[in-house]
Short mmCIF file of C-alpha atoms in Angstrom, two decimals:
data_model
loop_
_atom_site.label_atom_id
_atom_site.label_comp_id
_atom_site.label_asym_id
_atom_site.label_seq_id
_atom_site.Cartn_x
_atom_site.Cartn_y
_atom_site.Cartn_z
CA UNK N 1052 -64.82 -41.60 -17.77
CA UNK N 1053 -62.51 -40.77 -14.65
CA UNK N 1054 -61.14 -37.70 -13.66
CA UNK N 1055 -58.32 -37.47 -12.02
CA UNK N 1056 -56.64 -34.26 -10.60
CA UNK N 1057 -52.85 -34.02 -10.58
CA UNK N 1058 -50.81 -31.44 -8.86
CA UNK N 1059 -47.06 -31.04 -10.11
CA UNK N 1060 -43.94 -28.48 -8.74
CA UNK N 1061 -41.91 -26.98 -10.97
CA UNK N 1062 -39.47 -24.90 -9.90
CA UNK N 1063 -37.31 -22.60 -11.94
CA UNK N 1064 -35.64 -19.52 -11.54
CA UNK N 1065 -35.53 -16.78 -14.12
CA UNK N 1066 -33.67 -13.50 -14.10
CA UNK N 1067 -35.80 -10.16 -13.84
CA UNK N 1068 -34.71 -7.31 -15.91
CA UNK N 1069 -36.04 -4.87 -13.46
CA UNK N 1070 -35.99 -1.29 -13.74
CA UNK N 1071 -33.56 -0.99 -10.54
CA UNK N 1072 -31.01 -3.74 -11.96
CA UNK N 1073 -31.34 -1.93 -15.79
CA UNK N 1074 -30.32 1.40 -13.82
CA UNK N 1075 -27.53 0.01 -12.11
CA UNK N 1076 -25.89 -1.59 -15.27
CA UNK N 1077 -26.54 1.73 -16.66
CA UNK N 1078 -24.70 3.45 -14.06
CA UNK N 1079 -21.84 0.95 -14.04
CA UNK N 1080 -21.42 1.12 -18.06
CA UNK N 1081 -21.29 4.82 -18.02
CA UNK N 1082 -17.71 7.13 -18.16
CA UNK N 1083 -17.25 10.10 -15.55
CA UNK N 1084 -18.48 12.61 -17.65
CA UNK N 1085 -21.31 10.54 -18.85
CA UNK N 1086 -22.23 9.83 -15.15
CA UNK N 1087 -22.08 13.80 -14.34
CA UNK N 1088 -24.44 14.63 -16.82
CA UNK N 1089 -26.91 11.35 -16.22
CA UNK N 1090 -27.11 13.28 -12.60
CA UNK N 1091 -27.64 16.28 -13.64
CA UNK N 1092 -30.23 15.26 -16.12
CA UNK N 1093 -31.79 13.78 -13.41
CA UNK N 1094 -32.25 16.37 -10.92
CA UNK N 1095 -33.73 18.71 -13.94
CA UNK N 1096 -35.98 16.01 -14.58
CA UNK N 1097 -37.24 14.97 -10.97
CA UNK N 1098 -38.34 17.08 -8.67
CA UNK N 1099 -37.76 14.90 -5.87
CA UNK N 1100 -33.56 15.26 -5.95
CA UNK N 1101 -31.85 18.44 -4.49
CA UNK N 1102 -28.35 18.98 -5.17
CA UNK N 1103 -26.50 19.53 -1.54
CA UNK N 1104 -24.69 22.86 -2.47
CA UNK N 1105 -22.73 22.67 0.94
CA UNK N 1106 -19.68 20.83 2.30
CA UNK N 1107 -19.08 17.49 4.52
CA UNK N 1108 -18.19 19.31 7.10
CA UNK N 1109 -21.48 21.31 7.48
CA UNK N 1110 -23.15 17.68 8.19
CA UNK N 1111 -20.63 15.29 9.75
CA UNK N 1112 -23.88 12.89 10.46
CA UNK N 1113 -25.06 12.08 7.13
CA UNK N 1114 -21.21 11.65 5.76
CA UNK N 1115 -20.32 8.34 4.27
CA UNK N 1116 -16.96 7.59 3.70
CA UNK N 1117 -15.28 5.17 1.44
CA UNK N 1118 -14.68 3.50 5.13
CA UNK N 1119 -17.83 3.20 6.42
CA UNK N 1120 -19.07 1.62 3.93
CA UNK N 1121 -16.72 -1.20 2.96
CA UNK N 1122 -17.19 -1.81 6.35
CA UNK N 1123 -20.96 -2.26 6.44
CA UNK N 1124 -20.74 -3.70 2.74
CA UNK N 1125 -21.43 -7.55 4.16
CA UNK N 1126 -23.86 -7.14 6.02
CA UNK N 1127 -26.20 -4.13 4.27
CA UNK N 1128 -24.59 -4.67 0.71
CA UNK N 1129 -28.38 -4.55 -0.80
CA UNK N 1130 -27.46 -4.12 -4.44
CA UNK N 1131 -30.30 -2.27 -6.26
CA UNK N 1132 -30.44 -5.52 -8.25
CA UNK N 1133 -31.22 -7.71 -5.79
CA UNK N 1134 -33.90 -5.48 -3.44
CA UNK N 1135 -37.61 -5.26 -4.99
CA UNK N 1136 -38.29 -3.13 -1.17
CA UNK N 1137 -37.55 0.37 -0.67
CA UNK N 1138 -35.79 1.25 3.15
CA UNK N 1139 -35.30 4.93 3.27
CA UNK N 1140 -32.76 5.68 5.73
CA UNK N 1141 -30.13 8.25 5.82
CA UNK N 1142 -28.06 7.02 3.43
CA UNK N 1143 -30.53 6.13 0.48
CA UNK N 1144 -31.61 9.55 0.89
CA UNK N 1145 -28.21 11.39 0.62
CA UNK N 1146 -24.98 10.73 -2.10
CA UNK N 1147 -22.03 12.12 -0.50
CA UNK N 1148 -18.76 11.31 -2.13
CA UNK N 1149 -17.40 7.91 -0.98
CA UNK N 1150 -13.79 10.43 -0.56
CA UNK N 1151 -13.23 12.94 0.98
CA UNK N 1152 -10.64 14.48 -0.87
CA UNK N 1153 -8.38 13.82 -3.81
CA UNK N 1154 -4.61 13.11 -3.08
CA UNK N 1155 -2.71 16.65 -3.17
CA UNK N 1156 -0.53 15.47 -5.46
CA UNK N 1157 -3.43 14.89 -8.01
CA UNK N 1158 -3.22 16.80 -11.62
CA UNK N 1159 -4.94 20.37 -11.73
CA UNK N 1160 -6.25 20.11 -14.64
CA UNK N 1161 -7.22 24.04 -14.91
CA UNK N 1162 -3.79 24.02 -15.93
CA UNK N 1163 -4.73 22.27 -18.93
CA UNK N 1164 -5.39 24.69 -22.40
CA UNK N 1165 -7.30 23.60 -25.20
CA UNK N 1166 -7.67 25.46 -28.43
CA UNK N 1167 -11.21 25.12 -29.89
CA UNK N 1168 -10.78 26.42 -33.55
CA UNK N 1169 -11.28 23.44 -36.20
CA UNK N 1170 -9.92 22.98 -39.48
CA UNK N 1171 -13.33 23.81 -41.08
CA UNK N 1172 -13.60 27.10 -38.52
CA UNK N 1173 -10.19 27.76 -39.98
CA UNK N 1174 -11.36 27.04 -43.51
CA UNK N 1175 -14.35 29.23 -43.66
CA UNK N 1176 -11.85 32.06 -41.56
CA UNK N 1177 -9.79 32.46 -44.51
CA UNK N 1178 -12.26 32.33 -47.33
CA UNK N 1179 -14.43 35.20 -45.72
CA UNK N 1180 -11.04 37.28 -46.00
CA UNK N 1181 -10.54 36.11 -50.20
CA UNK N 1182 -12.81 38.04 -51.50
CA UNK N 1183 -15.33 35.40 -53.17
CA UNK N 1184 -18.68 37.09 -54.04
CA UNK N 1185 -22.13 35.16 -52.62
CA UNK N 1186 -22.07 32.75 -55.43
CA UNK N 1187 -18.37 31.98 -54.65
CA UNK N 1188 -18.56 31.98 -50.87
CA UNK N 1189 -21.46 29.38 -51.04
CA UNK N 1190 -19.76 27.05 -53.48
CA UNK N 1191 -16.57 27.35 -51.30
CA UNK N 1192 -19.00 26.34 -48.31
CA UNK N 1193 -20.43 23.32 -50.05
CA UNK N 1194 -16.61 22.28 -50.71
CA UNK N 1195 -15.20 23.13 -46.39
CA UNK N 1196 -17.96 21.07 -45.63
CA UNK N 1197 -17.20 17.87 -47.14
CA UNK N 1198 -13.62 18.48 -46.38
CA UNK N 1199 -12.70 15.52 -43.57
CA UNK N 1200 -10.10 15.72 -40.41
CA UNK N 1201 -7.37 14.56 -42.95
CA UNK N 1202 -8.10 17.52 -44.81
CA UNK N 1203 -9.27 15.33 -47.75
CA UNK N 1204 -12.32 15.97 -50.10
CA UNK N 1205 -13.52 11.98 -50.46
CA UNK N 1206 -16.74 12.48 -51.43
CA UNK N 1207 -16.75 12.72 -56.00
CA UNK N 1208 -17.37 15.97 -56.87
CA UNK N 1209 -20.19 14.40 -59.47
CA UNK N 1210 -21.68 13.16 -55.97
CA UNK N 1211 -21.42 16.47 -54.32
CA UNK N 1212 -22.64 18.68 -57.58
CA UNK N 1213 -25.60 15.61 -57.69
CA UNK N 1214 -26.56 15.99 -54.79
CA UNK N 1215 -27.01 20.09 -54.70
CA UNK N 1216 -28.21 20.32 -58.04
CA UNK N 1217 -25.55 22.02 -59.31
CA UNK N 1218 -23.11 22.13 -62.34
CA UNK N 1219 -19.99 19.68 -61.42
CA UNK N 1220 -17.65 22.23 -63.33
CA UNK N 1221 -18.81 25.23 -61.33
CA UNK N 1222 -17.22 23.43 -58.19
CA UNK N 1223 -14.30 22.25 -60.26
CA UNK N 1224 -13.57 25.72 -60.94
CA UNK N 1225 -13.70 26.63 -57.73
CA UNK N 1226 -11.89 23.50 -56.10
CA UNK N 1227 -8.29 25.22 -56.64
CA UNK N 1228 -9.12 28.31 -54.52
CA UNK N 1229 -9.95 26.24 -51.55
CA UNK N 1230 -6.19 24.06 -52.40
CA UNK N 1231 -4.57 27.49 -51.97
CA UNK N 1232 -5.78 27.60 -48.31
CA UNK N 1233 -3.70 26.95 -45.48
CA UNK N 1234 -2.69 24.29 -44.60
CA UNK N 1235 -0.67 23.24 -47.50
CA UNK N 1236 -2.48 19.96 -49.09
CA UNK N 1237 -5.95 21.06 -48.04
CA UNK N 1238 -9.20 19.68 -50.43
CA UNK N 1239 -7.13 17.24 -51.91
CA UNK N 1240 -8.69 14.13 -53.11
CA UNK N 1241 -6.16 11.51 -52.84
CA UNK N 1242 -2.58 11.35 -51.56
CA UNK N 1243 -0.54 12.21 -54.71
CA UNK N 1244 -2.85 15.73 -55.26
CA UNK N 1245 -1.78 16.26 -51.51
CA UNK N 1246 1.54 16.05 -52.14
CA UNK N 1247 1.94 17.69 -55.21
CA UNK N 1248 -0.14 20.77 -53.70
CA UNK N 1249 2.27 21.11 -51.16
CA UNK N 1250 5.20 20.70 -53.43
CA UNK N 1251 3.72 23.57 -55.01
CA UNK N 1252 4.18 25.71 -52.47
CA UNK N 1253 7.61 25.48 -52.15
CA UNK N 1254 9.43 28.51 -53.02
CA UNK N 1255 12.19 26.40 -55.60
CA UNK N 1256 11.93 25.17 -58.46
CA UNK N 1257 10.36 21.16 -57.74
CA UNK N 1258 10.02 20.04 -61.23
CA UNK N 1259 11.81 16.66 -59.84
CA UNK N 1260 9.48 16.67 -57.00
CA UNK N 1261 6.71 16.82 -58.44
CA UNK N 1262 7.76 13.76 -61.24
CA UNK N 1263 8.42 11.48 -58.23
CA UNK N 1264 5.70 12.32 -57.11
CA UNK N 1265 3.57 12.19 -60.05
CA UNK N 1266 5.33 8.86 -61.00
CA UNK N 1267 7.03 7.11 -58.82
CA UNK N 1268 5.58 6.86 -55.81
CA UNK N 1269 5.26 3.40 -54.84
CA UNK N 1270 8.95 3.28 -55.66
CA UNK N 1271 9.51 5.43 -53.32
CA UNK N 1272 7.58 4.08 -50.52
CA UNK N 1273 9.38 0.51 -51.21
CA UNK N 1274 12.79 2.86 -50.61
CA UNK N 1275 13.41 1.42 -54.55
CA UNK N 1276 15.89 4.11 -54.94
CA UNK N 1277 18.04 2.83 -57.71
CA UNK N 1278 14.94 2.19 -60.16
CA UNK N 1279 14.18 6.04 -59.72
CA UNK N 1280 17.34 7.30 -60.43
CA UNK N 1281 17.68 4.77 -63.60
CA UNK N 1282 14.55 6.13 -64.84
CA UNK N 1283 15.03 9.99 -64.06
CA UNK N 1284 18.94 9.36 -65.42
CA UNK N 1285 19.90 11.02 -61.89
CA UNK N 1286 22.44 10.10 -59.38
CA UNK N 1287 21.19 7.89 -56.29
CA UNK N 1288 22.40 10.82 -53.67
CA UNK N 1289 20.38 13.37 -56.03
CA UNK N 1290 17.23 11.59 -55.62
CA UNK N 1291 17.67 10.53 -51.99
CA UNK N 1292 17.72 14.40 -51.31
CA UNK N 1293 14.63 14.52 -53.39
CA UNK N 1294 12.91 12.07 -51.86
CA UNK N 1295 13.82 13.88 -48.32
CA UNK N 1296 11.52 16.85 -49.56
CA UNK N 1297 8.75 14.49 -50.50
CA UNK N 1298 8.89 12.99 -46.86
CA UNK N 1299 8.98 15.81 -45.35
CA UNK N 1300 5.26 16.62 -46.69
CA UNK N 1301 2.25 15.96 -44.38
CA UNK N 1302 0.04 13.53 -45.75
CA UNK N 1303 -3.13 14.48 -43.94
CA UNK N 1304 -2.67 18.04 -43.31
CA UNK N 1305 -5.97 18.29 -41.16
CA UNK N 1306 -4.46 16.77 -38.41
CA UNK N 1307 -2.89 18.98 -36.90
CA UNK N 1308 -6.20 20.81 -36.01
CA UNK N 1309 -7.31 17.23 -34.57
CA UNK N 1310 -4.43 17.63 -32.26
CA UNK N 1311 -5.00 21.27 -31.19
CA UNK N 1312 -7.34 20.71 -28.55
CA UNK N 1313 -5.53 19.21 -25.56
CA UNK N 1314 -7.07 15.68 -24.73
CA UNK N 1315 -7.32 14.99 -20.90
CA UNK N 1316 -9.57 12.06 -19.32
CA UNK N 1317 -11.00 12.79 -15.00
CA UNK N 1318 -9.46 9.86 -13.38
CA UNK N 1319 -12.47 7.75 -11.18
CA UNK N 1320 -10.11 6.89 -8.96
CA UNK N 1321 -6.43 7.27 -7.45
CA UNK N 1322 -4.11 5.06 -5.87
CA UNK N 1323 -0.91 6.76 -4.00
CA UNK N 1324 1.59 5.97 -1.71
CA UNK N 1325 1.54 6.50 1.88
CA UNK N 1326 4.59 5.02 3.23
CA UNK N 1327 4.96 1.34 2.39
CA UNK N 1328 1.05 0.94 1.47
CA UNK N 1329 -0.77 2.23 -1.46
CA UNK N 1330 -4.30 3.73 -0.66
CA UNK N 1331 -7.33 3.93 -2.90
CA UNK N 1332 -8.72 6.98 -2.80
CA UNK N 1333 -12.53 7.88 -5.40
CA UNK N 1334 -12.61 11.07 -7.46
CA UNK N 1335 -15.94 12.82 -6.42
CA UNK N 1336 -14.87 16.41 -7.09
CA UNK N 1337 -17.14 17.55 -9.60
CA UNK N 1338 -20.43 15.40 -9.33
CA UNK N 1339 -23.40 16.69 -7.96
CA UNK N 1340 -23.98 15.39 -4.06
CA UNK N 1341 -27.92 14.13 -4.14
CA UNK N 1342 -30.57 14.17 -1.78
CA UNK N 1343 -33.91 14.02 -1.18
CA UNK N 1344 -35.97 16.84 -0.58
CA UNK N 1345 -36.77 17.51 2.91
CA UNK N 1346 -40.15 18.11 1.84
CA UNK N 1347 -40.48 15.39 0.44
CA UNK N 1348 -38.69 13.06 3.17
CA UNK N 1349 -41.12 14.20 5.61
CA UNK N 1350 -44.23 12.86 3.39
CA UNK N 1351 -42.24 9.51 3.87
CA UNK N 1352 -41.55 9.43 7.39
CA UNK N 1353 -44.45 11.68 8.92
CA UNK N 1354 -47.31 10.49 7.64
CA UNK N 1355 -50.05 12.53 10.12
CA UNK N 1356 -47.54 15.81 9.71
CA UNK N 1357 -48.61 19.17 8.24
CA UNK N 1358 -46.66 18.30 5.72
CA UNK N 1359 -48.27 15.03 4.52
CA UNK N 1360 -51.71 16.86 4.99
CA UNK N 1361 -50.88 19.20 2.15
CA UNK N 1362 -51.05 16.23 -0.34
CA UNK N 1363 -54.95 15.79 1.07
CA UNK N 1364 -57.43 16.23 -1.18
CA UNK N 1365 -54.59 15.82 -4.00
CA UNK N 1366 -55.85 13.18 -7.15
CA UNK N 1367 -54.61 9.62 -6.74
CA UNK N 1368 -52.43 10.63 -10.17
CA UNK N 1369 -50.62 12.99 -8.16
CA UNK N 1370 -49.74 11.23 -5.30
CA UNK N 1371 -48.38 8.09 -7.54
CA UNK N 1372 -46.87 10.31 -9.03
CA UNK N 1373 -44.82 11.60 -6.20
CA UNK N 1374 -44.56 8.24 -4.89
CA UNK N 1375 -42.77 6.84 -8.28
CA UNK N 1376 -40.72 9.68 -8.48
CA UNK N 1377 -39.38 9.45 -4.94
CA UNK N 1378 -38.65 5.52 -5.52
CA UNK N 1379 -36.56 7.13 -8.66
CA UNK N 1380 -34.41 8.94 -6.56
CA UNK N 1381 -33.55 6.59 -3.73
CA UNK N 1382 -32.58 4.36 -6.58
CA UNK N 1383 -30.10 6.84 -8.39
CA UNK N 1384 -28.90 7.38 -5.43
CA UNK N 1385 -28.45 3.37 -4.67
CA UNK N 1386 -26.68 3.06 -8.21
CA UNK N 1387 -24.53 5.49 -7.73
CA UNK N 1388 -23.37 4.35 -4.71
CA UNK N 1389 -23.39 0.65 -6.07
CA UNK N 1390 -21.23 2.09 -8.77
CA UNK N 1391 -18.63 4.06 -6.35
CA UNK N 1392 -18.20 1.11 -4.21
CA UNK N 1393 -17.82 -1.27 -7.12
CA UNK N 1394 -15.27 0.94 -9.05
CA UNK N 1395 -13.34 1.44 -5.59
CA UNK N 1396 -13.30 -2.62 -4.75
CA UNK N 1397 -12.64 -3.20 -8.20
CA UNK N 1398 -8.95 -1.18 -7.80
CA UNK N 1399 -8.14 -2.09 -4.50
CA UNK N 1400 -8.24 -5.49 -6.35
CA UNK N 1401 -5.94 -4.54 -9.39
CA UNK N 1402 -3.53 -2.98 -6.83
CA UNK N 1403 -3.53 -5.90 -4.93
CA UNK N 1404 -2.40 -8.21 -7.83
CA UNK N 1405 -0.37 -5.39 -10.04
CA UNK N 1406 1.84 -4.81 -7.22
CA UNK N 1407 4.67 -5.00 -8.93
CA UNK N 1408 3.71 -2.59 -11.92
CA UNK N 1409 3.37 -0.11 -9.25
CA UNK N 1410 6.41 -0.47 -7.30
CA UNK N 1411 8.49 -0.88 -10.47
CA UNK N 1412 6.32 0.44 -13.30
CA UNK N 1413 4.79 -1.34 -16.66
CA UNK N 1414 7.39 -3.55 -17.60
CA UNK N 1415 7.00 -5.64 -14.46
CA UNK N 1416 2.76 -5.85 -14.94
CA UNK N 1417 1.49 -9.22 -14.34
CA UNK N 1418 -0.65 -11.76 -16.83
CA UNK N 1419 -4.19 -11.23 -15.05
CA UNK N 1420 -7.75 -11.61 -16.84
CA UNK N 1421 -11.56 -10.47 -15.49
CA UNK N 1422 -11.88 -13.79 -13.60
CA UNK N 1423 -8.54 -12.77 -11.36
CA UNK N 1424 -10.55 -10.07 -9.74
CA UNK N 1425 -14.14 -10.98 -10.13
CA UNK N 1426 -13.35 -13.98 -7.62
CA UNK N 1427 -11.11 -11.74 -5.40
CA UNK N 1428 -14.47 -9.52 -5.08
CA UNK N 1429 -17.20 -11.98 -5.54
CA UNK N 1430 -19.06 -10.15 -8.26
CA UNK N 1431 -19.41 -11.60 -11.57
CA UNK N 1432 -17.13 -11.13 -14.82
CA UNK N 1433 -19.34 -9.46 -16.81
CA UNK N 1434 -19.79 -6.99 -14.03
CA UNK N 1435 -15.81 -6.08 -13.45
CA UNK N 1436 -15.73 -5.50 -17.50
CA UNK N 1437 -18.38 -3.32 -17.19
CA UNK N 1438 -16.57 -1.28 -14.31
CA UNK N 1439 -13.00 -1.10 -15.82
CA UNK N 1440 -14.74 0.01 -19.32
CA UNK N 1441 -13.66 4.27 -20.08
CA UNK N 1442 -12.87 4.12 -16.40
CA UNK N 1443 -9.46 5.36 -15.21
CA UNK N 1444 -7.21 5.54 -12.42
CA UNK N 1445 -4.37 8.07 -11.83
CA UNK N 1446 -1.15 6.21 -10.47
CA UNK N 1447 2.44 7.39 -9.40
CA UNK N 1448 2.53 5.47 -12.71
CA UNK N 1449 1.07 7.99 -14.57
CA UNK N 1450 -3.08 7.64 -15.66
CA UNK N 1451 -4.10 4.59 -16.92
CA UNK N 1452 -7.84 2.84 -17.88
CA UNK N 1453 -8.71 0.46 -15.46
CA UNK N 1454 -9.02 -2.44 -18.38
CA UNK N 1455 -5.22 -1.58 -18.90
CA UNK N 1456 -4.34 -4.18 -16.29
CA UNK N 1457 -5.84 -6.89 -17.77
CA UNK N 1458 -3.16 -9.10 -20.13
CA UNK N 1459 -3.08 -12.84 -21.14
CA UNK N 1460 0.23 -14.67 -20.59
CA UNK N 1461 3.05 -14.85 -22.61
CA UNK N 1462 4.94 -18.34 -21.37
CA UNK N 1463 8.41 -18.57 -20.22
CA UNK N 1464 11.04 -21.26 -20.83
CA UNK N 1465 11.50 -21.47 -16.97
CA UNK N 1466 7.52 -22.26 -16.95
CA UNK N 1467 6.53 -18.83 -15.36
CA UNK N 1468 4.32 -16.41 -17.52
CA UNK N 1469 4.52 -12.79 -18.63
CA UNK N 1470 2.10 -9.97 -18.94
CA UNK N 1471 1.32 -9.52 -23.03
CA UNK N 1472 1.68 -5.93 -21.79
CA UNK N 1473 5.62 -6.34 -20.90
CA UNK N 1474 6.25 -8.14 -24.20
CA UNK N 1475 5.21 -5.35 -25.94
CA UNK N 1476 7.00 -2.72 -24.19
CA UNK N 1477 10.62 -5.40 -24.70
CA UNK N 1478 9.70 -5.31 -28.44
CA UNK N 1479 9.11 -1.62 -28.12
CA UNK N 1480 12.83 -1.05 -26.48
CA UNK N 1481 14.37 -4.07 -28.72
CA UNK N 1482 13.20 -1.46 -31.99
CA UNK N 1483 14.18 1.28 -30.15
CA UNK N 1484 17.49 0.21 -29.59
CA UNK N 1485 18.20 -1.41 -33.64
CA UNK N 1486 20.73 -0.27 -35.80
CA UNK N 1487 18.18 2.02 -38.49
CA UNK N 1488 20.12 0.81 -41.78
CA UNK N 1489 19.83 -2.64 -40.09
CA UNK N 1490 16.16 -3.25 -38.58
CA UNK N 1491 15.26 -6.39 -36.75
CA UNK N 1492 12.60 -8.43 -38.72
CA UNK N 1493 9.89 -10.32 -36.91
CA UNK N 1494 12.25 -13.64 -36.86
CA UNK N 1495 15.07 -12.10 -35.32
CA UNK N 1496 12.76 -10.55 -32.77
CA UNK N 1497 11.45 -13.52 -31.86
CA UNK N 1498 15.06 -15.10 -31.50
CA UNK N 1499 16.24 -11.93 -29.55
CA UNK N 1500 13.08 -12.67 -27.07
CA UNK N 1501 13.98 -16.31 -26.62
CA UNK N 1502 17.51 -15.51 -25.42
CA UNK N 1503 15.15 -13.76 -22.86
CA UNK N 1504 13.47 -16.69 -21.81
CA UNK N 1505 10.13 -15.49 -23.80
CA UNK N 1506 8.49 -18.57 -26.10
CA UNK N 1507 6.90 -16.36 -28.88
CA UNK N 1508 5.15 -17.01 -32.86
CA UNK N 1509 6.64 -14.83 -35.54
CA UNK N 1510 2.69 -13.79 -35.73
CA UNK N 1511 2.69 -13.01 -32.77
CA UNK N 1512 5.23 -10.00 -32.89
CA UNK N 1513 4.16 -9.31 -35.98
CA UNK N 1514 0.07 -8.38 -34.07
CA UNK N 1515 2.36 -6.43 -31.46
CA UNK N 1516 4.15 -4.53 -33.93
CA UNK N 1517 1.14 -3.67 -35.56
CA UNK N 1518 -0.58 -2.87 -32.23
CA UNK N 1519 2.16 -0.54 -31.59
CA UNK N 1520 2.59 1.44 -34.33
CA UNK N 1521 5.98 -0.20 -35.41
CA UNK N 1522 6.02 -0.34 -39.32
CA UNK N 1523 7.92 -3.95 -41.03
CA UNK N 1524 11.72 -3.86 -41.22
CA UNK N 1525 11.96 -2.98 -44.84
CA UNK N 1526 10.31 0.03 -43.74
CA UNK N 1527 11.70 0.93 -41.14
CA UNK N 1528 15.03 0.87 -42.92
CA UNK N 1529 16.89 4.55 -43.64
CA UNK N 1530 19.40 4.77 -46.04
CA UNK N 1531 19.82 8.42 -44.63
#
């Protein structure tokens, strides 16, 4: 028998999911608000992070500018992901904001009101004022709280009564109190009890109302006016005006407590003029500045000081402890940075190649995809999604989210390409513009679009349309 002993190479190369590269995803995946509270989190949780309570100005040497560091970016751009050492200088130990300020002409958004009050807060309001005894008031509870932003009761009531162990004609009974609530419609069930509740609060007689409503519906939605007036035996103008009531109704009458409360994103970023150029300029009013604890700095950098000396004598426990948790800060702070200077690079980028959007406004946005900007700023695809994801920039433009720039093409006949974006907005003013008792179909859009030098499918528009809200010709079509 012979041995022999054979030595063989492989190589490969594998991807580490380390804790550092899973925290900077994290950080690049996360919204403004989502990012203020992550920090804050943070500095409850470690003891290790201060929050620098002064200004810039108090500490000109530790500042780092949005400058500085795009400057310094090629040849200290350590991403978290790719370091498995730990350098603590001055600026893994401090997040400053990458701006200094915001551009004046930024919105103030303490001008902004928002009314808090929901539909079920105004619900409950008016049934502690109707004089329901404790039996009552509960049942009318159970029945608010299955009541949905619509102001629809989906759930059966057999479900409801089921699943409270109750009688399903003790909340029957009760069901048309909670209908005589405002807003008109409330606790319906489906659309024609919605209707018909609200027709009954009309201060007229709606006896007609209520049978188109009760009957022909569908009719009505076609815009089949003749077949209603053969069947009611009434003239065509009689039941046009009839129908004018019935449209006049809200369908979901919970929804105009959804739209109460004024809706307002932070903008990451701004881009604004100065003279011929436009200038990038990071949001950082508002998140918590980081550092590391003096204390605890000193423990790093004097290891014979006083200060080390008071860890003597301190279990091993503790001082891994310490140690882990100051390796935790530097790399928050590391992400965040990562994430400041990625968000920043990422819209210089867009500006860059959206030129034209900016100097003449949407309709003039160019056909650009992930790739377009990942190459411009070496980083990978998947990384630029990430960073344009519930991200957004304010423009002169107004505020947009940074994926907003991203279209495919739409060809032309004289070979160029346009922005998806810019076709929508042409079939957006072509709609606009249409004669209401004689709406452009899909086909005739399409035509109307060729004369423009756009090659588009019939489908096509018809996704658009849909994408924009825009209902199909034969209902879009007023005879009124």
């Amino acid at each position: 028998m012979s041995m022999q002993l054979k030595t063989s190479l492989k190589l490969s190369q594998q991807l580490r999911m380390t804790p550092q590269l899973q925290q900077a995803i994290k950080m690049l995946q996360l919204s403004r608000l989502e990012l203020e509270n992550e920090i804050r989190k943070e500095i409850d949780e470690n003891p290790v992070l201060e929050e620098i309570m002064d200004t810039i100005e108090d500490d000109p040497s530790v500042e780092l500018s949005s400058t500085s560091q795009e400057k310094d970016s090629s040849s200290e751009d350590q991403d978290p992901q790719k370091q498995d050492e730990y350098e603590y200088g001055d600026d893994d130990l401090q997040y400053r904001g990458l701006s200094a300020t915001a551009p004046s002409e930024a919105i103030n958004y303490d001008n902004f009101i928002s009314v808090s009050q929901t539909l079920k807060e105004h619900l409950q309001w008016q049934a502690s004022l109707s004089g329901f005894n404790e039996e009552e008031m509960a049942m009318v509870s159970l029945l608010i709280s299955h009541i949905d932003d619509n102001g629809y009761i989906k759930v059966p009531l057999g479900q409801i009564a089921e699943e409270e162990n109750i009688e399903v004609i003790e909340l029957e009974e009760i069901l048309p109190f909670v209908q005589e609530f405002d807003p008109p419609g409330v606790g319906s069930r489906d659309l024609k009890e919605c209707l018909m509740l609200q027709a009954k609060h009309l201060e007229e007689d709606t006896k007609d109302v209520m049978h188109v409503i009760e009957h022909h519906l569908k009719d009505m939605e076609k815009k089949n006016y003749e077949s209603i007036a053969k069947s009611m035996n009434l003239a065509i103008e009689e039941v046009v005006e009839i129908c004018k009531i019935i449209l006049s109704f809200d369908p979901k009458p919970g929804r105009a407590f959804q739209s109460s409360d004024t809706q307002y994103v932070t903008p990451d970023v701004y881009v604004y003029k100065v003279g011929e150029e436009y200038v990038v300029a990071l949001n950082e009013e508002g998140l918590p500045k980081l550092k590391i604890s003096s204390f605890y700095k000193s423990l790093l950098t004097d290891g014979g000081s006083k200060s080390a000396a008071k860890l003597e004598g301190q279990s091993k426990q503790t001082q891994d402890y310490i140690q882990d948790k100051l390796k935790s800060a530097v790399w928050l702070i590391k992400s965040i940075q990562q994430r400041q200077r990625t968000i920043y690079k990422v819209t210089e980028s867009i500006v860059k190649h959206q030129l034209e959007f900016f100097e003449k406004g949407p309709a003039h946005i160019r056909p650009m995809i992930l790739k377009d900007i990942a190459n411009d700023i070496e980083m990978h695809e998947s990384t630029v999604s990430r960073v344009t994801t519930n991200k957004y920039v304010h423009t002169p433009r107004g505020i947009f989210e940074l994926k907003y720039f991203f279209n495919s093409g739409i060809s032309k006949t004289d070979g160029d390409s346009l922005a998806s974006e810019s076709v929508k907005l042409k079939i957006k003013d072509l709609v606009a513009k249409e004669n209401a008792k004689k709406p452009l179909s899909d086909q005739k859009i399409v035509d109307l679009l060729r004369d423009d030098g756009i090659e588009i499918a019939r489908r096509t528009v018809a996704k658009y349309r849909d994408v924009l809200g825009i209902l199909p010709s034969s209902k879009r079509k007023k005879y009124f």
